[in-house]
Amino acid sequence: MTKHRTTRRGFLKTTIATGGALAAAGTARAAGDPAITEVQPWAQYLGDGVDARPYGTPSEYEAHVVRRNVPWLTADPVSSVNFTPLHELDGIITPNGLCFERHHAGIAELDPAAYRLMINGLVDRELVFTLDDLMRFPRENHVYFLECAANTGMEWRGAQLNGCQFTHGMIHNVMYTGIKLGHILAEAGVKTEGKWLLAEGADASAMTRSIPMEKALDDCLVAFKMNGEALRPEQGYPVRLVVPGWEGNMWVKWLRRLEIGDQPWHHREETSKYTDLLADGKARRFTWEMDAKSVITNPSPQAPIGHGPGPTVLTGVAWSGRGTIPRVDVSLDGGANWQAARMDGPSLPKSMHRFYYEFDWDGSPLLLQSRAHDSTGYVQPTKDALRAVRGENSIYHNNGIQTWAINEEGVAENVEVS
Ligand code: MTE
Ligand code: CO
């Protein structure tokens, strides 16, 4: 495992023009460019008709905008992960076809006509719902991020993967349409001693997680639409559990069963997995909430600065499982100096937020960092501060500040500063 470390020395003296709203001056080309004065090929024939593309797909020139996996992490693709191309996206919504996937037993292909959701355990009435039955409950729409607790997990011992798609791409941010879990639980009638809920998937892994009743009744959804259309098979078609702000593993896909109990079940995903082994050999358990985190998506290793000195747009995303992100700071010199980024777009709780920082790049090397503040006052820690508390055994919940080193050519590399 290579460990890239770099020092802040040498960056402190770099003069950095301040950010803020810059006019687009200095970015245009001279008049007379044949790409605009000549009639282009696409204007010389008729294009496809409205019958050619019944379900639209991106332009052929966007073919590189895809989910990718890391071959050495993928011993077998049916029990693996791919990553959202964060550096190709803007705004806050992840398009359905680009949402990262994490499967323990491949993509289950459920027939919606045969779909059933069962509720059993400590309830007054054990029930089974069809999809049509579920559609008769009142629906809600919410935008939430889903982050796998293992996101950035390969970076605990040092900078490793060269691209925000791989370091931070186990996240997506989607508008869900669904039913409050509380409505369904009320129909079954939870007994007073029913304090925990076990959610089980219908895929071959039959993945399960225990969820405290308080959370189940607070904001969990039984969702069947993402960004307006049916869930994709990859995301749990026809029904998945939405557990806002909490680790992705709890968002059971292909949801088939909800069992009510008086204590947690201590199944695999909450004992040998999704626990955080500390330096002293003890493990943190039930670390459900996702801490505030951010990453600069452009520039980044897969998206270098493609122009010389002058007006430069830096952008990224930030999120917190505890609320909104009122502020993100950006550093161009490895954390020596910080400036407030410009937040833009909707600021929704437990959703991704978009930030921008426009600056005049003087062509000298940069050490880019972003630092999220969430609505509880929590501030994203440095990687070293995080390691001081959690050690280096962990896989999960790495929300340390990411650094990209930019050289004079604008090429970006994953590094750590000390
Ligand atoms: N649910 C089932 N039934 N089977 C699974 O393998 N993977 C979990 C969770 N729910 C999984 C599941 C994990 S670890 C994560 S991070 C999220 O789903 C990933 O959701 P996504 O594939 O929509 O990105
Ligand atoms: Co996961």
Short mmCIF file of N, CA and C and ligand atoms in Angstrom, two decimals, residues 102 148-149 170 248-249 274, ligand 2:
data_model
loop_
_atom_site.label_atom_id
_atom_site.label_comp_id
_atom_site.label_asym_id
_atom_site.label_seq_id
_atom_site.Cartn_x
_atom_site.Cartn_y
_atom_site.Cartn_z
N ARG A 102 -23.87 -1.62 -4.41
CA ARG A 102 -23.21 -2.54 -3.48
C ARG A 102 -24.14 -3.72 -3.28
N CYS A 148 -22.35 4.38 1.82
CA CYS A 148 -21.87 3.14 2.43
C CYS A 148 -20.90 3.52 3.55
N ALA A 149 -21.01 2.85 4.69
CA ALA A 149 -20.09 3.14 5.80
C ALA A 149 -18.65 2.89 5.39
N MET A 170 -18.82 5.93 -3.00
CA MET A 170 -19.84 5.02 -2.48
C MET A 170 -20.96 5.84 -1.84
N GLY A 248 -25.30 3.16 4.77
CA GLY A 248 -25.99 2.57 3.61
C GLY A 248 -26.38 1.13 3.81
N ASN A 249 -25.60 0.39 4.58
CA ASN A 249 -25.88 -1.03 4.78
C ASN A 249 -27.27 -1.28 5.37
N TYR A 274 -19.42 -3.82 9.70
CA TYR A 274 -20.03 -2.54 10.11
C TYR A 274 -19.87 -2.26 11.61
CO CO B 2 -22.35 -0.64 2.25
#
